[in-house]
Amino acid sequence: MAPVLEGIYREVASVRDEKRNLSAAKARVEQMHGEGMFAFARHIDREAREQFLAIMAGGDVAKAARDLDMRDSTLRSQLAKWPKRGKAYAALWEIVRWRKSIRGQAGMEFAKRVASGAE
């Protein structure tokens, strides 16, 4: 019976830790929202947001193009126009360029610094 109780205890502890982590993440997102970190999203269109998120999720433009059912060259030509469309688009372009420059290296460390407010 002891192994069963130990298993239950581990599961309860795991759920408690997960809830604590989710609560901390929620609080950080709320803080970031309060600081206006997501305000730029009001200044970009839905297509650009989808493209940007596909690049971040896929890791590169070629994968994003496939995910979006677009030709790679079409997506790249649209991205090349972003810097001329205003500050919000230029910021997206810089993030895409940064993502390419690190090729996934140190990306998680940077994300942690952003989430902690260090960046």
PDB file of C-alpha atoms in Angstrom:
ATOM      1  CA  MET A   1       0.000   0.000   0.000  1.00  0.00           C
ATOM      2  CA  ALA A   2       2.910   2.381   0.698  1.00  0.00           C
ATOM      3  CA  PRO A   3       4.022   2.520  -2.972  1.00  0.00           C
ATOM      4  CA  VAL A   4       0.495   3.500  -4.012  1.00  0.00           C
ATOM      5  CA  LEU A   5       0.405   6.311  -1.454  1.00  0.00           C
ATOM      6  CA  GLU A   6       3.853   7.488  -2.515  1.00  0.00           C
ATOM      7  CA  GLY A   7       2.658   7.599  -6.128  1.00  0.00           C
ATOM      8  CA  ILE A   8      -0.398   9.630  -5.161  1.00  0.00           C
ATOM      9  CA  TYR A   9       1.774  12.020  -3.137  1.00  0.00           C
ATOM     10  CA  ARG A  10       4.121  12.540  -6.118  1.00  0.00           C
ATOM     11  CA  GLU A  11       1.169  13.246  -8.407  1.00  0.00           C
ATOM     12  CA  VAL A  12      -0.338  15.747  -5.965  1.00  0.00           C
ATOM     13  CA  ALA A  13       3.043  17.457  -5.583  1.00  0.00           C
ATOM     14  CA  SER A  14       3.422  17.576  -9.369  1.00  0.00           C
ATOM     15  CA  VAL A  15       0.001  19.158  -9.815  1.00  0.00           C
ATOM     16  CA  ARG A  16       0.767  21.666  -7.051  1.00  0.00           C
ATOM     17  CA  ASP A  17       4.070  22.632  -8.724  1.00  0.00           C
ATOM     18  CA  GLU A  18       2.406  22.951 -12.114  1.00  0.00           C
ATOM     19  CA  LYS A  19      -0.298  25.196 -10.665  1.00  0.00           C
ATOM     20  CA  ARG A  20       2.344  27.342  -8.992  1.00  0.00           C
ATOM     21  CA  ASN A  21       4.266  27.668 -12.272  1.00  0.00           C
ATOM     22  CA  LEU A  22       1.124  28.551 -14.215  1.00  0.00           C
ATOM     23  CA  SER A  23       0.156  31.149 -11.628  1.00  0.00           C
ATOM     24  CA  ALA A  24       3.612  32.735 -11.826  1.00  0.00           C
ATOM     25  CA  ALA A  25       3.489  32.752 -15.637  1.00  0.00           C
ATOM     26  CA  LYS A  26       0.022  34.291 -15.609  1.00  0.00           C
ATOM     27  CA  ALA A  27       1.183  37.002 -13.218  1.00  0.00           C
ATOM     28  CA  ARG A  28       4.169  37.787 -15.468  1.00  0.00           C
ATOM     29  CA  VAL A  29       1.987  38.018 -18.586  1.00  0.00           C
ATOM     30  CA  GLU A  30      -0.399  40.324 -16.719  1.00  0.00           C
ATOM     31  CA  GLN A  31       2.554  42.482 -15.678  1.00  0.00           C
ATOM     32  CA  MET A  32       3.877  42.578 -19.248  1.00  0.00           C
ATOM     33  CA  HIS A  33       0.418  43.547 -20.469  1.00  0.00           C
ATOM     34  CA  GLY A  34       0.234  46.312 -17.875  1.00  0.00           C
ATOM     35  CA  GLU A  35       3.614  47.606 -19.034  1.00  0.00           C
ATOM     36  CA  GLY A  36       2.288  47.841 -22.575  1.00  0.00           C
ATOM     37  CA  MET A  37       4.588  45.201 -24.037  1.00  0.00           C
ATOM     38  CA  PHE A  38       1.854  43.849 -26.294  1.00  0.00           C
ATOM     39  CA  ALA A  39       0.479  47.206 -27.426  1.00  0.00           C
ATOM     40  CA  PHE A  40       2.381  46.950 -30.712  1.00  0.00           C
ATOM     41  CA  ALA A  41      -0.002  44.161 -31.747  1.00  0.00           C
ATOM     42  CA  ARG A  42      -2.717  46.783 -32.245  1.00  0.00           C
ATOM     43  CA  HIS A  43      -0.611  48.336 -34.976  1.00  0.00           C
ATOM     44  CA  ILE A  44      -0.073  45.267 -37.142  1.00  0.00           C
ATOM     45  CA  ASP A  45      -2.549  43.383 -39.260  1.00  0.00           C
ATOM     46  CA  ARG A  46      -3.684  39.828 -38.656  1.00  0.00           C
ATOM     47  CA  GLU A  47      -1.723  38.455 -41.606  1.00  0.00           C
ATOM     48  CA  ALA A  48       1.557  39.859 -40.248  1.00  0.00           C
ATOM     49  CA  ARG A  49       0.794  38.496 -36.768  1.00  0.00           C
ATOM     50  CA  GLU A  50       0.119  35.040 -38.205  1.00  0.00           C
ATOM     51  CA  GLN A  51       3.303  35.150 -40.254  1.00  0.00           C
ATOM     52  CA  PHE A  52       5.372  36.307 -37.306  1.00  0.00           C
ATOM     53  CA  LEU A  53       3.981  33.645 -34.978  1.00  0.00           C
ATOM     54  CA  ALA A  54       4.488  30.946 -37.612  1.00  0.00           C
ATOM     55  CA  ILE A  55       8.146  31.963 -37.933  1.00  0.00           C
ATOM     56  CA  MET A  56       8.657  31.958 -34.180  1.00  0.00           C
ATOM     57  CA  ALA A  57       6.877  28.615 -33.772  1.00  0.00           C
ATOM     58  CA  GLY A  58       8.549  26.938 -36.740  1.00  0.00           C
ATOM     59  CA  GLY A  59      11.976  28.386 -36.199  1.00  0.00           C
ATOM     60  CA  ASP A  60      12.541  29.765 -39.666  1.00  0.00           C
ATOM     61  CA  VAL A  61      10.857  31.378 -42.649  1.00  0.00           C
ATOM     62  CA  ALA A  62      10.853  28.266 -44.835  1.00  0.00           C
ATOM     63  CA  LYS A  63       8.982  26.213 -42.220  1.00  0.00           C
ATOM     64  CA  ALA A  64       6.598  29.099 -41.601  1.00  0.00           C
ATOM     65  CA  ALA A  65       5.837  29.342 -45.312  1.00  0.00           C
ATOM     66  CA  ARG A  66       4.966  25.643 -45.405  1.00  0.00           C
ATOM     67  CA  ASP A  67       2.800  25.982 -42.290  1.00  0.00           C
ATOM     68  CA  LEU A  68       0.988  28.928 -43.871  1.00  0.00           C
ATOM     69  CA  ASP A  69       0.596  27.150 -47.237  1.00  0.00           C
ATOM     70  CA  MET A  70       2.623  29.864 -48.951  1.00  0.00           C
ATOM     71  CA  ARG A  71       5.572  29.837 -51.291  1.00  0.00           C
ATOM     72  CA  ASP A  72       8.791  30.603 -49.467  1.00  0.00           C
ATOM     73  CA  SER A  73       9.606  33.451 -51.874  1.00  0.00           C
ATOM     74  CA  THR A  74       6.179  35.026 -51.363  1.00  0.00           C
ATOM     75  CA  LEU A  75       6.568  35.082 -47.591  1.00  0.00           C
ATOM     76  CA  ARG A  76      10.115  36.434 -47.836  1.00  0.00           C
ATOM     77  CA  SER A  77       9.014  39.262 -50.133  1.00  0.00           C
ATOM     78  CA  GLN A  78       6.220  40.196 -47.712  1.00  0.00           C
ATOM     79  CA  LEU A  79       8.638  40.172 -44.789  1.00  0.00           C
ATOM     80  CA  ALA A  80      11.077  42.394 -46.672  1.00  0.00           C
ATOM     81  CA  LYS A  81       8.367  45.097 -46.793  1.00  0.00           C
ATOM     82  CA  TRP A  82       7.826  45.108 -43.028  1.00  0.00           C
ATOM     83  CA  PRO A  83      10.509  47.685 -42.118  1.00  0.00           C
ATOM     84  CA  LYS A  84       8.841  50.220 -44.437  1.00  0.00           C
ATOM     85  CA  ARG A  85       5.406  49.735 -42.855  1.00  0.00           C
ATOM     86  CA  GLY A  86       6.104  51.433 -39.533  1.00  0.00           C
ATOM     87  CA  LYS A  87       7.699  50.893 -36.153  1.00  0.00           C
ATOM     88  CA  ALA A  88       5.629  47.869 -35.126  1.00  0.00           C
ATOM     89  CA  TYR A  89       6.425  46.013 -38.346  1.00  0.00           C
ATOM     90  CA  ALA A  90      10.084  47.039 -38.144  1.00  0.00           C
ATOM     91  CA  ALA A  91      10.218  45.544 -34.636  1.00  0.00           C
ATOM     92  CA  LEU A  92       8.787  42.265 -35.934  1.00  0.00           C
ATOM     93  CA  TRP A  93      11.369  42.270 -38.722  1.00  0.00           C
ATOM     94  CA  GLU A  94      14.204  42.780 -36.244  1.00  0.00           C
ATOM     95  CA  ILE A  95      12.984  39.880 -34.129  1.00  0.00           C
ATOM     96  CA  VAL A  96      12.821  37.634 -37.205  1.00  0.00           C
ATOM     97  CA  ARG A  97      16.365  38.699 -38.162  1.00  0.00           C
ATOM     98  CA  TRP A  98      17.547  38.048 -34.605  1.00  0.00           C
ATOM     99  CA  ARG A  99      15.905  34.615 -34.648  1.00  0.00           C
ATOM    100  CA  LYS A 100      17.732  33.765 -37.850  1.00  0.00           C
ATOM    101  CA  SER A 101      21.064  35.041 -36.525  1.00  0.00           C
ATOM    102  CA  ILE A 102      21.022  32.768 -33.488  1.00  0.00           C
ATOM    103  CA  ARG A 103      19.633  29.771 -35.418  1.00  0.00           C
ATOM    104  CA  GLY A 104      17.917  28.555 -32.287  1.00  0.00           C
ATOM    105  CA  GLN A 105      21.064  28.862 -30.181  1.00  0.00           C
ATOM    106  CA  ALA A 106      20.556  30.683 -26.912  1.00  0.00           C
ATOM    107  CA  GLY A 107      16.930  31.292 -27.828  1.00  0.00           C
ATOM    108  CA  MET A 108      15.624  29.693 -24.661  1.00  0.00           C
ATOM    109  CA  GLU A 109      18.049  31.689 -22.521  1.00  0.00           C
ATOM    110  CA  PHE A 110      16.929  34.914 -24.206  1.00  0.00           C
ATOM    111  CA  ALA A 111      13.279  33.965 -23.731  1.00  0.00           C
ATOM    112  CA  LYS A 112      13.938  33.425 -20.023  1.00  0.00           C
ATOM    113  CA  ARG A 113      15.571  36.852 -19.749  1.00  0.00           C
ATOM    114  CA  VAL A 114      12.618  38.450 -21.536  1.00  0.00           C
ATOM    115  CA  ALA A 115      10.155  36.673 -19.248  1.00  0.00           C
ATOM    116  CA  SER A 116      12.080  37.766 -16.158  1.00  0.00           C
ATOM    117  CA  GLY A 117      12.189  41.365 -17.324  1.00  0.00           C
ATOM    118  CA  ALA A 118      15.962  41.431 -17.793  1.00  0.00           C
ATOM    119  CA  GLU A 119      15.635  42.193 -21.533  1.00  0.00           C
TER     120      GLU A 119
END
